[in-house]
PDB file of C-alpha atoms in Angstrom:
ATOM      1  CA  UNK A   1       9.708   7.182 -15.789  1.00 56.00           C
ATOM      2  CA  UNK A   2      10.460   7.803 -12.375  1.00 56.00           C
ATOM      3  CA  UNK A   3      10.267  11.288 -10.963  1.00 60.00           C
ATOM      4  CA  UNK A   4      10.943  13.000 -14.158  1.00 58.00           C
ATOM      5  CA  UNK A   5      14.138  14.270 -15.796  1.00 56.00           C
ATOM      6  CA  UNK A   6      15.288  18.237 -16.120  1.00 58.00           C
ATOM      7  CA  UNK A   7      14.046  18.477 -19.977  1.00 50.00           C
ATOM      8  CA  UNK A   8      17.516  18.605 -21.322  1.00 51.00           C
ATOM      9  CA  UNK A   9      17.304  16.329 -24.619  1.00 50.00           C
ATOM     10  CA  UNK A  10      21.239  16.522 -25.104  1.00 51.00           C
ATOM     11  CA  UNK A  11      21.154  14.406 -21.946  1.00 52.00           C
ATOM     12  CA  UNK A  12      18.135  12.516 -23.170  1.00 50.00           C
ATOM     13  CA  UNK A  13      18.195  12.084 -26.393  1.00 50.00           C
ATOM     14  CA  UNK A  14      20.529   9.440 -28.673  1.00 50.00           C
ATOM     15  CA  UNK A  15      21.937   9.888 -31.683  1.00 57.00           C
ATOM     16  CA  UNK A  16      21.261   8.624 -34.902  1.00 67.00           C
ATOM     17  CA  UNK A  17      20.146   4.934 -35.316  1.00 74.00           C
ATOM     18  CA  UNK A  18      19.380   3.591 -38.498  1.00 82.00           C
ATOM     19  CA  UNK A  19      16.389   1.275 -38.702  1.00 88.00           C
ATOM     20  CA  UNK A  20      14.950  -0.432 -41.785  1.00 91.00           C
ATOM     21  CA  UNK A  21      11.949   1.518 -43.645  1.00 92.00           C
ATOM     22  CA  UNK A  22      10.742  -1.731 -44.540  1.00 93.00           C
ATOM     23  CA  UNK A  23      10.242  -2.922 -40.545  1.00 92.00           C
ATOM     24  CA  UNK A  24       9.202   0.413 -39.829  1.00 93.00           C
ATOM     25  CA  UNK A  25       6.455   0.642 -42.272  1.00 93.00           C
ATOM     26  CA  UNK A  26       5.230  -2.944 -41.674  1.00 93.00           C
ATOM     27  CA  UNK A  27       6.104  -3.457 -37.416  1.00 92.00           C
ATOM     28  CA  UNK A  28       5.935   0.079 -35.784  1.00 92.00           C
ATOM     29  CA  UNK A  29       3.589   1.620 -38.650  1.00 93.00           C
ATOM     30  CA  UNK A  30       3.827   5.497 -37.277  1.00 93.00           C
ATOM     31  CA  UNK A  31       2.607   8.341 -38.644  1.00 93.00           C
ATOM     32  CA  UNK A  32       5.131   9.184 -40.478  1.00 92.00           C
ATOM     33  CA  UNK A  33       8.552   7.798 -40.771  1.00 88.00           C
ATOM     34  CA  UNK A  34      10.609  11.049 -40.149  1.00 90.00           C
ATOM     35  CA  UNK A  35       8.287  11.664 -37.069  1.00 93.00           C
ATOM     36  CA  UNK A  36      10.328   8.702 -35.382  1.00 92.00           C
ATOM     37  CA  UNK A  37      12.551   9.710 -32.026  1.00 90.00           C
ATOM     38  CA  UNK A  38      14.756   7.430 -29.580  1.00 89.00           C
ATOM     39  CA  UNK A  39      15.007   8.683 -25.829  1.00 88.00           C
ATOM     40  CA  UNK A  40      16.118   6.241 -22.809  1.00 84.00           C
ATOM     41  CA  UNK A  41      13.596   5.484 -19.883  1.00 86.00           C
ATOM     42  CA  UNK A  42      15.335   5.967 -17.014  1.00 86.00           C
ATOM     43  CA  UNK A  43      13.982   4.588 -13.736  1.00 88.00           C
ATOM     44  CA  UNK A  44      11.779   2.255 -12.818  1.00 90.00           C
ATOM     45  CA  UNK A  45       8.165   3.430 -12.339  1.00 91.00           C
ATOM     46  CA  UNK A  46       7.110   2.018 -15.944  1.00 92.00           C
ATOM     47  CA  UNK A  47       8.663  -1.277 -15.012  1.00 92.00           C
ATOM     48  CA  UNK A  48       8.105  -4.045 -16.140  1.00 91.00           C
ATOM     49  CA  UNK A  49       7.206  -2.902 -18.870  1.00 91.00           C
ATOM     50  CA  UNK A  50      10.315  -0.681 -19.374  1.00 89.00           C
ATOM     51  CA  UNK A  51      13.410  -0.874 -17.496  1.00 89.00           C
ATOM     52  CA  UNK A  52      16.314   1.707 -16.232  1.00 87.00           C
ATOM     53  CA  UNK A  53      17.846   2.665 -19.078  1.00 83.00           C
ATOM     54  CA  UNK A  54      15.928   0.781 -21.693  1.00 89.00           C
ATOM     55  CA  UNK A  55      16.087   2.994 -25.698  1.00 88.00           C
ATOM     56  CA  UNK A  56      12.459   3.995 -26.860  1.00 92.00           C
ATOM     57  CA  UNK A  57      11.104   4.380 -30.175  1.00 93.00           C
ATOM     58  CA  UNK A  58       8.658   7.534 -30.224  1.00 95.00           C
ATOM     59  CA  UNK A  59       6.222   8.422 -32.358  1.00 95.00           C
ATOM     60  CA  UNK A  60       6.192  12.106 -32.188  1.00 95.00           C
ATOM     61  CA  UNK A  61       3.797  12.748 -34.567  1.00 94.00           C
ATOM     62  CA  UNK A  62       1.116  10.938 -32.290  1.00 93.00           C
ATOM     63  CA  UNK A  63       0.579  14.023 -28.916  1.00 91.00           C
ATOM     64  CA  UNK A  64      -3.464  12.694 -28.300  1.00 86.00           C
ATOM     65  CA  UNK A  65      -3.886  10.903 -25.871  1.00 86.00           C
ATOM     66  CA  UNK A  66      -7.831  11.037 -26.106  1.00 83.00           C
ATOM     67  CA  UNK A  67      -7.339   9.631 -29.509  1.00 83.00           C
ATOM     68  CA  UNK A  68      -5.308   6.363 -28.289  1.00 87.00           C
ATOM     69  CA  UNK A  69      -4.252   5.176 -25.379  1.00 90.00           C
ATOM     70  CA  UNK A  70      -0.901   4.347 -24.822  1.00 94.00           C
ATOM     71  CA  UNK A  71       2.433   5.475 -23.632  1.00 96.00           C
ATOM     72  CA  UNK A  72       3.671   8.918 -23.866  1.00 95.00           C
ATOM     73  CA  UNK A  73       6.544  11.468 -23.473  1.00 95.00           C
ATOM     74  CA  UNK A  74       5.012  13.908 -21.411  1.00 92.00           C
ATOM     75  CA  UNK A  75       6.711  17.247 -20.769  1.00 90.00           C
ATOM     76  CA  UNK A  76       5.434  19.268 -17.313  1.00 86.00           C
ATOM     77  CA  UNK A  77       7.241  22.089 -15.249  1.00 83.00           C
ATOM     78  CA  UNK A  78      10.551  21.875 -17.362  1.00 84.00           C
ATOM     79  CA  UNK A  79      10.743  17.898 -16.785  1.00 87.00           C
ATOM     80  CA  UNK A  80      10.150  14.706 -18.804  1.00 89.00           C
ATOM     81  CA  UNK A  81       7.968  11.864 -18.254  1.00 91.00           C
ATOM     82  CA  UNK A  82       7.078   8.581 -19.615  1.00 93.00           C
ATOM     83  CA  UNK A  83       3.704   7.370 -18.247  1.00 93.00           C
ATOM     84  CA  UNK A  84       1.076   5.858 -19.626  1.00 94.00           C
ATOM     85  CA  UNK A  85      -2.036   7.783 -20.610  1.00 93.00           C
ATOM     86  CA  UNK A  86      -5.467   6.389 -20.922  1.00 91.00           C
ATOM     87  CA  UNK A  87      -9.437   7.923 -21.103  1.00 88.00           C
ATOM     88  CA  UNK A  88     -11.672   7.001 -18.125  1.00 86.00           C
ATOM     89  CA  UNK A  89     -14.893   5.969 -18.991  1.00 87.00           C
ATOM     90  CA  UNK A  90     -16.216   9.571 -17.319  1.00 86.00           C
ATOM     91  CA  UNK A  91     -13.929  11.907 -20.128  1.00 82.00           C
ATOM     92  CA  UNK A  92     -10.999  12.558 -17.916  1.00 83.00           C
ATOM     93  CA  UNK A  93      -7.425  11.513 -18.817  1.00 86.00           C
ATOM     94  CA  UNK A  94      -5.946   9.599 -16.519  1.00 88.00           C
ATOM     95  CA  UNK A  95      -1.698   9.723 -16.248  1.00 89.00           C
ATOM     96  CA  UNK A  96      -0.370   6.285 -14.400  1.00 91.00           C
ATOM     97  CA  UNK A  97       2.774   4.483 -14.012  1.00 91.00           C
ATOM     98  CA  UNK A  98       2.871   0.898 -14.423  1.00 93.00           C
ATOM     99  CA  UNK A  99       4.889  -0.110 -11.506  1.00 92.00           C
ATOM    100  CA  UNK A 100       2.435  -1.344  -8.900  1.00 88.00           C
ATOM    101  CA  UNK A 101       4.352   0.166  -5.976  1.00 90.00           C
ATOM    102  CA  UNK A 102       5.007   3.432  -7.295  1.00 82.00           C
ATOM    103  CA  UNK A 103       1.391   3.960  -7.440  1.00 74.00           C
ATOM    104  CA  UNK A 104       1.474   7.486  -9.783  1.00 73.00           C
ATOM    105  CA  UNK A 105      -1.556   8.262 -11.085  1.00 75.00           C
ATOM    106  CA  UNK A 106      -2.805  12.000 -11.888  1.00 78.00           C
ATOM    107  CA  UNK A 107      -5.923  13.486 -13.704  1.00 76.00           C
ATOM    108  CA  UNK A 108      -5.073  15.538 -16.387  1.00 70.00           C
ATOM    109  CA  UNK A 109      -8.085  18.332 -15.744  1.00 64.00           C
ATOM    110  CA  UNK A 110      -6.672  21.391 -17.332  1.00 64.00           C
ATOM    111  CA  UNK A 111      -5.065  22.644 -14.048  1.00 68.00           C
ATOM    112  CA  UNK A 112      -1.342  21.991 -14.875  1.00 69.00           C
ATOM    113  CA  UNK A 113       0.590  23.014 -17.945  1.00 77.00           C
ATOM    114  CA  UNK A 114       1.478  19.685 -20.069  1.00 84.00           C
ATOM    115  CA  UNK A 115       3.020  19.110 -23.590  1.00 89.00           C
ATOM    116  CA  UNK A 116       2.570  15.642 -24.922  1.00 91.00           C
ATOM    117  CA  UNK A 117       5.908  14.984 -27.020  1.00 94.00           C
ATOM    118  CA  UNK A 118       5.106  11.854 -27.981  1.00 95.00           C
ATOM    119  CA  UNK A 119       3.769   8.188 -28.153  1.00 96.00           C
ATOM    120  CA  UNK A 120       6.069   5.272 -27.801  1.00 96.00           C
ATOM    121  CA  UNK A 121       5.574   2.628 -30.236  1.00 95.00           C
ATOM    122  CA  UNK A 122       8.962   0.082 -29.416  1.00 93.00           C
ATOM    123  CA  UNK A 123      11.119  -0.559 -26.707  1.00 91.00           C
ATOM    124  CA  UNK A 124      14.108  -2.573 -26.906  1.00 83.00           C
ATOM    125  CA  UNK A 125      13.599  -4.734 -24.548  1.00 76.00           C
ATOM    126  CA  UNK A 126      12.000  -6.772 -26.759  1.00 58.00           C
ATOM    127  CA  UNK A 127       8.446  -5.772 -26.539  1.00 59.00           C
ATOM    128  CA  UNK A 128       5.701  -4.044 -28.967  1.00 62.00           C
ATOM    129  CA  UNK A 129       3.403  -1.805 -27.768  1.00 63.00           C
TER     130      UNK A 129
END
């Protein structure tokens, strides 16, 4: 969200939550349950549909973007992201933010080193994805 963070996942990263198997297997239905990670959004160019500082529930055993749009934890020149990702109808991956006046939005064409970390399944604000 925003600008990007320096990739330092001590800084990022919680620590443990517990969360029931039961709601996980039946409400956020990942991969696989130990592929679940929390990180915080920090600010505001996925708003509203996350907030400063809101925790998110990652999936990081989803990293294909041409498989599902979604959300994702993207990782480029030593920073994090969390944008949403989503085919065009012409092949190309498109990378947005959902903030109307941030107005990000980059083709992924093979031209810049990327890692996908991630897609993010919950946020607790309250809303499914």
């Amino acid at each position: 969200m925003g600008g990007g963070i320096d990739a330092l996942h001590e800084d990022v990263m919680l620590g443990a939550l517990t969360l029931s198997e039961n709601w996980v297997s039946k409400i956020v239905r990942p991969s696989r349950q130990g592929a679940l990670r929390f990180i915080h959004g920090f600010g505001d160019s996925m708003s509203p549909t996350f907030e400063d500082g809101d925790v998110l529930l990652v999936d990081t055993g989803v990293r294909d973007p041409q498989s599902i749009d979604g959300v994702y934890v993207l990782s480029a020149n030593n920073r994090l992201y969390i944008k949403r990702v989503r085919c065009r109808m012409d092949g190309a991956m498109e990378v947005s933010s959902d903030n109307a006046t941030v107005k990000t939005v980059d083709v992924l064409n093979g031209d810049s080193a990327l890692d996908v970390l991630g897609r993010v399944v919950w946020c607790w604000n309250g809303k499914k994805l």
